[in-house]
Short mmCIF file of C-alpha atoms in Angstrom, two decimals:
data_model
loop_
_atom_site.label_atom_id
_atom_site.label_comp_id
_atom_site.label_asym_id
_atom_site.label_seq_id
_atom_site.Cartn_x
_atom_site.Cartn_y
_atom_site.Cartn_z
CA MET A 1 79.25 -52.34 33.60
CA GLU A 2 79.26 -52.64 29.78
CA LEU A 3 81.64 -50.55 27.82
CA LEU A 4 81.58 -50.26 24.24
CA PRO A 5 82.22 -51.93 21.34
CA ARG A 6 85.81 -52.19 19.86
CA ARG A 7 86.92 -48.66 17.27
CA VAL A 8 87.86 -49.00 13.94
CA GLY A 9 91.28 -49.33 14.62
CA PRO A 10 94.26 -49.18 17.07
CA LEU A 11 95.08 -46.87 19.92
CA LEU A 12 98.39 -46.04 18.41
CA PRO A 13 98.88 -47.02 14.81
CA LEU A 14 102.13 -48.36 13.35
CA GLN A 15 103.21 -45.62 10.46
CA SER A 16 104.98 -47.02 7.94
CA ALA A 17 108.01 -47.97 6.51
CA GLU A 18 110.18 -46.99 5.14
CA CYS A 19 110.53 -49.17 1.67
CA GLY A 20 107.48 -47.64 -0.12
CA SER A 21 103.47 -46.72 1.38
CA THR A 22 103.59 -49.83 3.20
CA PRO A 23 106.22 -52.19 4.22
CA SER A 24 106.75 -54.35 1.11
CA LEU A 25 107.50 -58.39 1.43
CA LEU A 26 111.00 -58.00 0.40
CA CYS A 27 111.70 -55.12 2.66
CA ARG A 28 111.11 -57.98 5.09
CA GLU A 29 112.66 -60.93 4.13
CA SER A 30 115.92 -58.16 3.19
CA GLY A 31 116.29 -57.72 6.52
CA GLY A 32 113.76 -58.80 8.81
CA ASP A 33 115.45 -57.73 11.84
CA GLN A 34 116.17 -54.53 11.16
CA TYR A 35 112.14 -53.28 9.56
CA PHE A 36 110.97 -54.54 13.17
CA ARG A 37 112.63 -53.07 14.83
CA ALA A 38 112.37 -49.80 13.52
CA ARG A 39 108.97 -50.63 13.37
CA GLU A 40 108.96 -50.37 17.17
CA GLN A 41 111.16 -47.36 17.63
CA GLU A 42 108.28 -46.09 15.49
CA ARG A 43 105.38 -47.17 17.64
CA ARG A 44 107.92 -45.19 20.24
CA VAL A 45 107.91 -42.71 19.62
CA ASN A 46 104.53 -42.53 18.07
CA ILE A 47 102.94 -43.11 22.18
CA ALA A 48 105.46 -40.42 23.53
CA GLN A 49 104.81 -38.46 20.75
CA GLN A 50 100.26 -38.95 21.72
CA LEU A 51 101.12 -38.38 25.66
CA MET A 52 103.21 -35.80 25.08
CA ARG A 53 100.39 -34.14 23.60
CA GLY A 54 97.25 -35.53 25.41
CA PRO A 55 94.13 -36.10 25.48
CA SER A 56 92.77 -32.17 25.97
CA SER A 57 94.82 -28.82 24.76
CA PHE A 58 93.38 -27.11 27.93
CA ILE A 59 94.64 -28.97 30.53
CA PRO A 60 97.86 -30.87 31.33
CA VAL A 61 97.69 -34.36 30.83
CA GLY A 62 100.27 -34.70 34.56
CA GLN A 63 96.42 -33.25 36.10
CA ILE A 64 94.26 -35.46 34.45
CA VAL A 65 95.68 -37.78 35.30
CA GLN A 66 96.84 -37.36 38.68
CA GLU A 67 93.24 -35.83 39.53
CA GLY A 68 91.87 -39.41 37.97
CA SER A 69 93.96 -41.69 39.98
CA GLN A 70 92.40 -39.59 42.73
CA LYS A 71 89.32 -39.35 42.16
CA ASP A 72 89.94 -44.18 41.47
CA GLY A 73 89.22 -43.78 37.87
CA ARG A 74 91.66 -46.11 37.01
CA HIS A 75 89.71 -49.55 37.22
CA LEU A 76 87.17 -47.73 34.62
CA PHE A 77 90.33 -46.81 31.76
CA LEU A 78 91.45 -50.74 32.58
CA GLU A 79 87.85 -52.07 31.43
CA ALA A 80 88.10 -49.61 28.40
CA PHE A 81 91.33 -50.41 27.69
CA VAL A 82 90.32 -54.10 28.22
CA SER A 83 86.49 -54.29 26.29
CA THR A 84 87.49 -51.28 23.28
CA GLY A 85 91.29 -52.15 23.08
CA ARG A 86 91.49 -47.98 23.79
CA VAL A 87 90.64 -45.26 26.06
CA ASP A 88 89.64 -42.72 24.27
CA HIS A 89 90.16 -38.52 24.52
CA THR A 90 87.37 -38.17 25.93
CA THR A 91 86.24 -40.89 28.31
CA MET A 92 90.47 -39.35 29.89
CA VAL A 93 88.91 -36.54 30.77
CA MET A 94 85.98 -38.00 31.68
CA GLY A 95 87.02 -40.18 34.33
CA LEU A 96 87.73 -37.37 36.23
CA HIS A 97 84.07 -37.94 37.33
CA PRO A 98 84.86 -42.06 37.36
CA GLU A 99 80.97 -42.33 39.39
CA TYR A 100 79.26 -39.51 35.84
CA LEU A 101 81.15 -41.48 33.13
CA SER A 102 79.93 -45.09 34.21
CA ARG A 103 76.18 -43.77 33.78
CA PHE A 104 77.72 -41.77 30.29
CA TRP A 105 79.44 -45.27 29.31
CA LYS A 106 75.87 -46.97 29.99
CA THR A 107 73.86 -44.50 27.57
CA GLN A 108 75.46 -44.24 25.23
CA TYR A 109 76.44 -47.58 24.57
CA HIS A 110 73.18 -48.91 25.10
CA LEU A 111 71.54 -46.04 22.34
CA LEU A 112 74.37 -46.91 19.95
CA HIS A 113 74.69 -50.89 21.00
CA MET A 114 71.12 -52.62 22.16
CA ASP A 115 67.93 -53.38 20.68
CA GLY A 116 66.05 -50.81 19.29
CA PRO A 117 64.46 -48.83 16.68
CA LEU A 118 67.03 -48.08 14.43
CA PRO A 119 69.31 -50.10 12.58
CA PHE A 120 72.65 -49.32 13.79
CA PRO A 121 74.11 -47.48 10.36
CA GLU A 122 71.24 -45.34 11.15
CA ARG A 123 72.21 -44.71 14.63
CA HIS A 124 75.92 -43.02 14.29
CA TYR A 125 74.80 -41.46 11.43
CA VAL A 126 72.42 -39.70 13.04
CA ALA A 127 75.38 -38.98 15.30
CA ILE A 128 76.91 -37.87 12.33
CA MET A 129 74.66 -35.39 11.67
CA ALA A 130 74.55 -34.37 14.84
CA ALA A 131 78.28 -33.48 15.90
CA ALA A 132 78.22 -31.99 11.64
CA ARG A 133 75.72 -29.14 13.39
CA HIS A 134 78.79 -27.83 15.70
CA GLN A 135 81.69 -28.23 13.05
CA CYS A 136 83.01 -31.11 14.85
CA SER A 137 85.23 -33.25 12.88
CA TYR A 138 86.06 -35.27 16.11
CA LEU A 139 83.21 -36.89 16.06
CA VAL A 140 82.04 -36.95 12.72
CA ASN A 141 85.82 -38.55 12.11
CA LEU A 142 84.53 -40.91 15.66
CA HIS A 143 81.01 -42.11 14.00
CA MET A 144 82.40 -41.90 10.46
CA ALA A 145 85.22 -45.23 11.37
CA GLU A 146 81.78 -46.96 13.57
CA PHE A 147 78.86 -46.59 10.11
CA LEU A 148 81.25 -48.44 8.70
CA GLN A 149 82.35 -51.16 10.82
CA VAL A 150 78.36 -51.87 11.52
CA GLY A 151 77.68 -52.31 7.93
CA GLY A 152 76.96 -48.66 6.91
CA ASN A 153 76.76 -48.58 2.99
CA PRO A 154 80.04 -46.79 2.66
CA GLU A 155 78.39 -43.85 -0.06
CA TRP A 156 76.79 -42.32 1.99
CA LEU A 157 79.29 -40.61 4.56
CA HIS A 158 80.42 -38.75 0.86
CA GLY A 159 77.46 -36.63 2.21
CA LEU A 160 73.95 -36.21 2.54
CA GLN A 161 72.63 -35.34 -0.46
CA CYS A 162 73.63 -39.70 -0.70
CA ALA A 163 71.58 -40.03 2.16
CA PRO A 164 68.13 -41.59 1.73
CA ARG A 165 65.86 -39.41 2.01
CA LYS A 166 63.86 -40.77 5.34
CA LEU A 167 67.78 -39.51 6.93
CA ARG A 168 67.83 -36.38 4.76
CA ASN A 169 63.97 -35.69 6.32
CA LEU A 170 65.18 -35.60 9.74
CA ASN A 171 67.68 -32.36 8.32
CA GLU A 172 65.46 -29.93 9.77
CA ILE A 173 64.21 -30.99 12.75
CA ASN A 174 68.55 -31.57 13.47
CA LYS A 175 69.74 -27.99 12.72
CA ILE A 176 66.64 -26.61 15.16
CA LEU A 177 67.32 -28.75 17.90
CA ALA A 178 71.30 -28.24 17.91
CA HIS A 179 70.63 -24.17 17.40
CA ARG A 180 66.89 -22.61 18.25
CA PRO A 181 64.86 -25.90 20.49
CA TRP A 182 61.88 -23.65 21.58
CA LEU A 183 61.00 -23.24 17.27
CA ILE A 184 60.02 -26.71 17.62
CA THR A 185 56.49 -27.36 17.38
CA LYS A 186 54.15 -30.23 16.63
CA ASP A 187 53.81 -29.03 12.98
CA HIS A 188 57.79 -30.76 12.65
CA ILE A 189 56.76 -34.03 14.61
CA GLU A 190 53.50 -34.60 11.44
CA ALA A 191 56.17 -33.74 8.50
CA LEU A 192 58.83 -36.70 9.97
CA LEU A 193 55.79 -39.33 10.98
CA LYS A 194 53.07 -38.76 8.16
CA THR A 195 55.11 -38.44 5.38
CA GLU A 196 54.22 -40.83 2.89
CA GLN A 197 57.26 -42.04 1.69
CA SER A 198 60.03 -42.35 4.45
CA SER A 199 57.63 -41.70 7.35
CA TRP A 200 59.34 -43.15 10.89
CA SER A 201 57.75 -44.25 13.38
CA LEU A 202 57.50 -42.73 16.96
CA ALA A 203 59.79 -45.52 18.72
CA GLU A 204 62.34 -44.42 15.36
CA LEU A 205 61.48 -40.70 15.84
CA ILE A 206 62.41 -40.56 19.93
CA HIS A 207 65.68 -42.52 19.19
CA ALA A 208 66.82 -40.23 16.58
CA LEU A 209 65.63 -37.20 18.53
CA VAL A 210 67.65 -38.51 21.49
CA LEU A 211 70.26 -39.25 19.74
CA LEU A 212 70.88 -35.33 18.37
CA THR A 213 70.38 -34.03 21.25
CA HIS A 214 72.78 -36.46 22.88
CA TYR A 215 75.79 -35.78 19.85
CA HIS A 216 75.05 -31.57 20.13
CA SER A 217 76.19 -31.46 23.44
CA LEU A 218 78.59 -34.17 23.34
CA ALA A 219 79.58 -31.84 20.84
CA SER A 220 79.73 -28.88 23.01
CA PHE A 221 81.70 -31.24 25.68
CA VAL A 222 84.39 -31.97 23.21
CA PHE A 223 85.06 -28.60 22.69
CA GLY A 224 84.73 -27.04 26.28
CA CYS A 225 87.24 -29.22 27.25
CA GLY A 226 89.49 -28.34 24.45
CA ILE A 227 89.57 -32.62 23.41
CA ASN A 228 92.75 -33.63 20.83
CA PRO A 229 91.58 -36.10 18.10
CA GLU A 230 93.23 -39.38 18.29
CA SER A 231 96.20 -40.00 16.57
CA ASP A 232 94.66 -42.67 14.78
CA GLN A 233 91.81 -40.30 13.78
CA GLU A 234 91.91 -38.97 9.64
CA GLY A 235 94.12 -35.63 9.32
CA GLY A 236 95.00 -35.63 12.76
CA ARG A 237 92.82 -32.45 12.80
CA PRO A 238 91.43 -30.70 16.53
CA PRO A 239 88.51 -30.39 16.83
CA SER A 240 88.20 -26.34 16.41
CA PRO A 241 92.34 -24.71 15.49
CA ARG A 242 90.75 -21.59 18.61
CA ASN A 243 91.38 -24.98 20.85
CA CYS A 244 95.09 -24.70 20.25
CA GLU A 245 95.45 -20.68 21.64
CA SER A 246 97.33 -20.50 24.24
CA THR A 247 100.61 -18.86 26.46
CA ASN A 248 102.13 -19.15 29.36
CA GLN A 249 100.21 -17.08 31.09
CA GLU A 250 97.50 -18.01 30.67
CA ASP A 251 98.75 -21.74 32.28
CA MET A 252 100.02 -19.58 34.82
CA MET A 253 96.63 -19.04 34.96
CA ASN A 254 94.90 -21.93 35.21
CA GLY A 255 94.52 -24.58 37.99
CA SER A 256 97.21 -21.77 40.21
CA GLY A 257 96.46 -18.04 39.43
CA GLY A 258 97.45 -16.01 42.12
CA ARG A 259 96.03 -13.41 44.85
CA ASP A 260 94.12 -11.89 43.25
CA ALA A 261 92.52 -15.95 41.65
CA MET A 262 92.28 -16.43 45.31
CA GLN A 263 90.07 -13.15 46.35
CA GLU A 264 87.78 -14.21 43.56
CA VAL A 265 87.46 -18.13 45.94
CA GLU A 266 86.81 -16.22 48.77
CA ALA A 267 84.86 -13.59 47.65
CA LEU A 268 82.15 -16.18 45.63
CA MET A 269 82.88 -18.53 49.07
CA GLU A 270 81.37 -15.08 50.53
CA ARG A 271 78.96 -14.75 48.67
CA MET A 272 77.62 -17.94 49.24
CA LYS A 273 77.10 -18.24 52.58
CA LEU A 274 75.45 -14.54 52.18
CA LEU A 275 73.27 -15.67 49.73
CA HIS A 276 72.37 -18.54 52.27
CA LYS A 277 71.24 -16.95 55.25
CA CYS A 278 69.17 -14.04 53.96
CA GLN A 279 67.72 -17.51 52.33
CA LEU A 280 66.67 -18.74 56.32
CA GLU A 281 65.95 -14.98 57.42
CA GLU A 282 64.20 -13.08 54.91
CA GLU A 283 60.62 -13.93 53.67
CA ALA A 284 60.46 -15.44 49.16
CA ALA A 285 59.80 -12.37 46.71
CA SER A 286 56.94 -12.26 45.04
CA GLN A 287 55.98 -14.72 41.81
CA GLU A 288 56.26 -10.95 40.21
CA GLU A 289 58.67 -9.94 41.65
CA MET A 290 60.01 -13.74 40.05
CA GLU A 291 59.32 -13.30 37.33
CA THR A 292 61.02 -10.08 37.38
CA ARG A 293 64.48 -11.52 37.95
CA PHE A 294 63.79 -14.14 35.10
CA GLU A 295 63.64 -11.63 32.59
CA LYS A 296 66.14 -9.25 33.34
CA GLU A 297 68.54 -12.59 33.52
CA LYS A 298 67.19 -13.54 30.30
CA THR A 299 67.48 -10.51 28.67
CA GLU A 300 71.23 -9.24 29.94
CA SER A 301 71.91 -13.09 28.66
CA SER A 302 71.74 -11.60 24.74
CA PHE A 303 74.64 -9.60 25.86
CA VAL A 304 77.09 -12.21 26.63
CA ALA A 305 78.42 -13.40 23.73
CA PRO A 306 82.46 -14.77 22.69
CA ALA A 307 83.83 -11.45 21.00
CA ASP A 308 84.52 -13.61 17.71
CA LEU A 309 81.37 -14.48 15.85
CA ALA A 310 82.82 -14.30 12.23
CA ASP A 311 81.60 -18.04 10.30
CA ARG A 312 84.38 -20.58 10.01
CA THR A 313 85.40 -22.23 6.31
CA LEU A 314 84.34 -25.93 7.36
CA PRO A 315 85.91 -28.97 5.90
CA PRO A 316 84.40 -30.02 3.75
CA SER A 317 84.47 -33.23 6.00
CA VAL A 318 82.45 -32.45 8.03
CA LEU A 319 79.79 -29.11 5.12
CA CYS A 320 78.86 -32.14 3.12
CA PHE A 321 76.84 -33.70 6.05
CA VAL A 322 75.79 -29.81 6.95
CA GLU A 323 72.19 -28.45 5.49
CA ASP A 324 72.32 -24.04 5.73
CA PRO A 325 75.35 -24.02 7.17
CA GLU A 326 74.36 -19.67 7.74
CA PHE A 327 71.25 -21.51 10.39
CA GLY A 328 72.39 -21.21 14.08
CA TYR A 329 71.59 -19.89 17.91
CA GLN A 330 70.72 -17.18 17.48
CA ASP A 331 68.98 -15.32 21.06
CA PHE A 332 66.37 -15.90 22.82
CA THR A 333 65.22 -12.54 23.11
CA ARG A 334 66.26 -10.16 20.83
CA ARG A 335 65.99 -6.63 20.21
CA GLY A 336 63.32 -5.45 18.57
CA GLU A 337 62.18 -8.76 18.01
CA GLN A 338 58.67 -10.72 19.65
CA THR A 339 60.62 -12.49 21.66
CA PRO A 340 58.70 -16.86 22.33
CA PRO A 341 57.05 -17.50 24.94
CA THR A 342 59.25 -19.02 27.81
CA PHE A 343 58.73 -22.28 29.04
CA ARG A 344 57.61 -22.52 32.02
CA ALA A 345 59.67 -25.92 33.59
CA GLN A 346 56.77 -26.41 36.02
CA ASP A 347 54.03 -26.89 32.84
CA TYR A 348 56.86 -29.69 31.42
CA THR A 349 58.53 -31.12 33.21
CA TRP A 350 61.14 -33.85 32.82
CA GLU A 351 59.20 -36.35 35.95
CA ASP A 352 56.76 -36.17 35.31
CA HIS A 353 55.74 -35.51 31.57
CA GLY A 354 59.77 -35.98 29.16
CA TYR A 355 61.37 -40.07 31.65
CA SER A 356 57.31 -41.02 31.34
CA LEU A 357 57.27 -40.39 27.47
CA ILE A 358 60.89 -41.63 26.55
CA ASN A 359 60.99 -44.82 28.26
CA ARG A 360 57.48 -45.58 27.21
CA LEU A 361 58.35 -45.42 23.99
CA LEU A 362 62.02 -46.22 24.15
CA PRO A 363 62.27 -48.82 27.13
CA GLU A 364 65.50 -48.19 29.56
CA VAL A 365 66.58 -44.98 28.13
CA GLY A 366 63.98 -42.67 29.90
CA GLN A 367 65.79 -44.55 33.47
CA LEU A 368 69.24 -44.21 31.81
CA LEU A 369 68.69 -41.15 31.10
CA ASP A 370 67.29 -39.75 34.56
CA GLU A 371 69.93 -41.09 36.32
CA LYS A 372 72.63 -39.08 34.61
CA PHE A 373 70.72 -35.73 34.96
CA GLN A 374 70.96 -36.94 38.54
CA ILE A 375 73.56 -37.91 39.10
CA VAL A 376 76.01 -34.42 37.12
CA TYR A 377 73.65 -32.08 38.99
CA ASN A 378 73.82 -33.84 42.90
CA LEU A 379 77.89 -34.30 42.03
CA THR A 380 79.80 -33.33 44.39
CA TYR A 381 83.54 -33.75 46.57
CA HIS A 382 82.41 -31.59 49.49
CA THR A 383 85.53 -29.41 48.18
CA MET A 384 85.87 -25.52 46.08
CA ALA A 385 88.94 -24.56 45.26
CA MET A 386 91.31 -25.32 48.26
CA HIS A 387 87.96 -25.46 50.37
CA SER A 388 86.77 -28.31 52.13
CA GLY A 389 83.93 -29.03 53.63
CA VAL A 390 81.88 -27.41 51.54
CA ASP A 391 77.48 -27.50 50.02
CA THR A 392 78.07 -25.88 46.38
CA SER A 393 74.35 -26.76 46.30
CA MET A 394 73.81 -23.26 46.02
CA LEU A 395 76.44 -23.66 43.11
CA ARG A 396 75.44 -26.41 41.17
CA ARG A 397 71.14 -24.94 40.82
CA ALA A 398 72.85 -21.51 40.09
CA ILE A 399 74.76 -22.58 36.45
CA TRP A 400 72.06 -25.55 35.95
CA ASN A 401 69.42 -22.74 36.39
CA TYR A 402 71.66 -20.35 33.70
CA ILE A 403 72.14 -22.90 31.17
CA HIS A 404 68.03 -23.45 30.72
CA CYS A 405 67.75 -19.70 31.13
CA VAL A 406 69.48 -18.63 27.86
CA PHE A 407 67.70 -21.52 26.25
CA GLY A 408 63.91 -19.96 27.39
CA ILE A 409 63.34 -22.31 30.61
CA ARG A 410 62.16 -20.81 33.71
CA TYR A 411 61.56 -22.36 36.94
CA ASP A 412 58.77 -20.66 38.63
CA ASP A 413 60.68 -21.64 42.84
CA TYR A 414 64.45 -19.76 41.66
CA ASP A 415 65.07 -16.85 42.21
CA TYR A 416 67.42 -15.78 38.92
CA GLY A 417 68.81 -13.10 40.96
CA GLU A 418 71.14 -15.90 42.27
CA VAL A 419 72.49 -16.36 38.80
CA ASN A 420 74.37 -12.51 39.26
CA GLN A 421 75.53 -12.96 43.03
CA LEU A 422 77.05 -16.21 42.15
CA LEU A 423 78.75 -16.39 38.20
CA GLU A 424 80.88 -14.22 36.90
CA ARG A 425 81.19 -12.08 33.43
CA SER A 426 83.47 -14.55 32.69
CA LEU A 427 82.05 -17.53 33.63
CA LYS A 428 78.91 -16.49 32.28
CA VAL A 429 80.50 -15.89 28.47
CA TYR A 430 82.81 -19.47 28.86
CA ILE A 431 78.81 -20.89 29.90
CA LYS A 432 76.94 -19.73 27.13
CA THR A 433 79.32 -20.19 24.36
CA VAL A 434 79.94 -23.73 25.25
CA ALA A 435 76.31 -23.84 24.62
CA CYS A 436 75.87 -22.40 22.49
CA TYR A 437 78.79 -21.38 19.66
CA PRO A 438 80.90 -24.94 20.75
CA GLU A 439 82.60 -24.40 18.17
CA LYS A 440 84.24 -21.17 18.67
CA THR A 441 85.32 -22.16 22.91
CA ASN A 442 88.72 -21.02 22.85
CA LYS A 443 91.64 -22.01 25.90
CA ARG A 444 91.55 -18.18 26.88
CA MET A 445 87.98 -18.92 27.57
CA TYR A 446 88.77 -21.58 29.76
CA THR A 447 91.69 -20.25 32.25
CA GLY A 448 89.61 -16.79 32.43
CA PHE A 449 87.00 -17.85 34.24
CA TRP A 450 87.10 -19.78 38.16
CA ARG A 451 91.23 -19.66 37.69
CA HIS A 452 92.69 -21.41 41.41
CA PHE A 453 89.90 -24.18 40.65
CA ARG A 454 90.96 -27.35 39.66
CA HIS A 455 90.96 -28.33 36.92
CA SER A 456 88.03 -31.45 37.62
CA GLU A 457 86.07 -28.83 38.57
CA LYS A 458 85.78 -26.62 35.45
CA VAL A 459 85.18 -30.13 33.99
CA HIS A 460 82.40 -30.75 36.26
CA VAL A 461 81.05 -26.93 34.79
CA ASN A 462 81.77 -28.68 31.44
CA LEU A 463 79.15 -31.82 32.57
CA LEU A 464 76.71 -29.63 33.63
CA LEU A 465 76.71 -27.87 30.33
CA LEU A 466 76.19 -31.02 28.88
CA GLU A 467 73.37 -32.24 30.36
CA ALA A 468 71.13 -28.91 31.28
CA ARG A 469 71.62 -28.78 27.98
CA MET A 470 70.38 -31.91 26.54
CA GLN A 471 67.46 -31.65 28.30
CA ALA A 472 66.11 -28.79 27.50
CA ALA A 473 66.30 -28.83 24.37
CA LEU A 474 64.67 -32.62 24.94
CA LEU A 475 61.88 -31.12 26.86
CA TYR A 476 61.44 -28.48 23.75
CA ALA A 477 61.59 -31.60 21.37
CA LEU A 478 59.35 -33.86 23.96
CA ARG A 479 56.43 -31.86 24.35
CA ALA A 480 55.68 -31.21 20.72
CA ILE A 481 55.18 -34.92 20.71
CA THR A 482 52.80 -34.52 23.47
CA ARG A 483 50.87 -31.84 21.78
CA TYR A 484 51.03 -34.01 18.32
CA MET A 485 49.91 -37.02 19.93
CA THR A 486 47.01 -34.83 21.75
#
């Protein structure tokens, strides 16, 4: 397996000695043994603090280690450490699903480090722009370091206004892709490709669009799983202060639950059996009825939102990469306004259209993305909470299709009545928050749904969110490119 190259800085940086801001030669000469013992002690303290903190503020570190070892993810962690000198927190949480992590690594490595139309520094700068749209300081700081490591101009990191015009021109499509991808038209594509100066080639633009959607969606995963920053990240701030919200009661609910939580699992199992039985015994609903159910679900999704939508003050290190910070997600269906046309999935599919377009202009990437989509959609251990031997395909499809529904995409062959049967309101709130306003996610939302399920099952929901969201945005962007080309 190909892994990411060595990143800037060690996983566990040593702290400065007491003798000034940096250890001096005098300090070493006056007490060499004492100096090295002190540094070793500092290192141990640093390691202990990191282990106590863990990779996620939502998931106890012991659960990540225990469930990860059960799914044979240890060899992936070892390979990551040997290759990069570290195992970052995102990797540790994704490692609960090693089959997916392997494909994710390979795809991200290809986008960032293999031959391609975009220069290496620009790839990391595009990642910074994408992560900044969702206020994800975790990813912004990570790629600022990698940008410098591959020879990027430090002046660009002073803010978007210091970057070349070509990259600044990407801002409009970046904010639309991040928050309202249905607004993308062939005019946006033409504006980037036909600018007299600083124009993009089609291959470069495809590369940039895949990077943008990748990091918008990865920001959702970071917030959805409460990923903590590594100890060597500047400032050491979590991606959102809301991630640190916690109560003992919430911790007790998550992964353990009580009688009510167990009854919720049993009720969900019963609804799945009933729906399966109805599918076998009843005739399929008419297309008119199926469309009506979709429109009802799409309208109801506008009432599902986190309680707190107030804007937060962005830290300067993130704000400098964001133009028009007030631009954010708006419901596809807004009361009192004309609704954009529904994206009918069969008119422009990933399998028949998007995959081939990407593979033609960015060889191998289409195949890698397709494998990643397929792995997470079909991923199953045939378990559900305390039950084994369970067919979870119906539940996985409901989650995937609900995410696409929130972004205005409809599958003609899917009965959206199943969404209300299978997804409780607390899960819908969590899904929509992580997909549309990831920076608003907090631990209460994470602990509030599927209270008797394993953490690995909740991480699987976040992987479905990551990939379904990415595919939805890509479909809108690639459709616009196809319309431009024709």
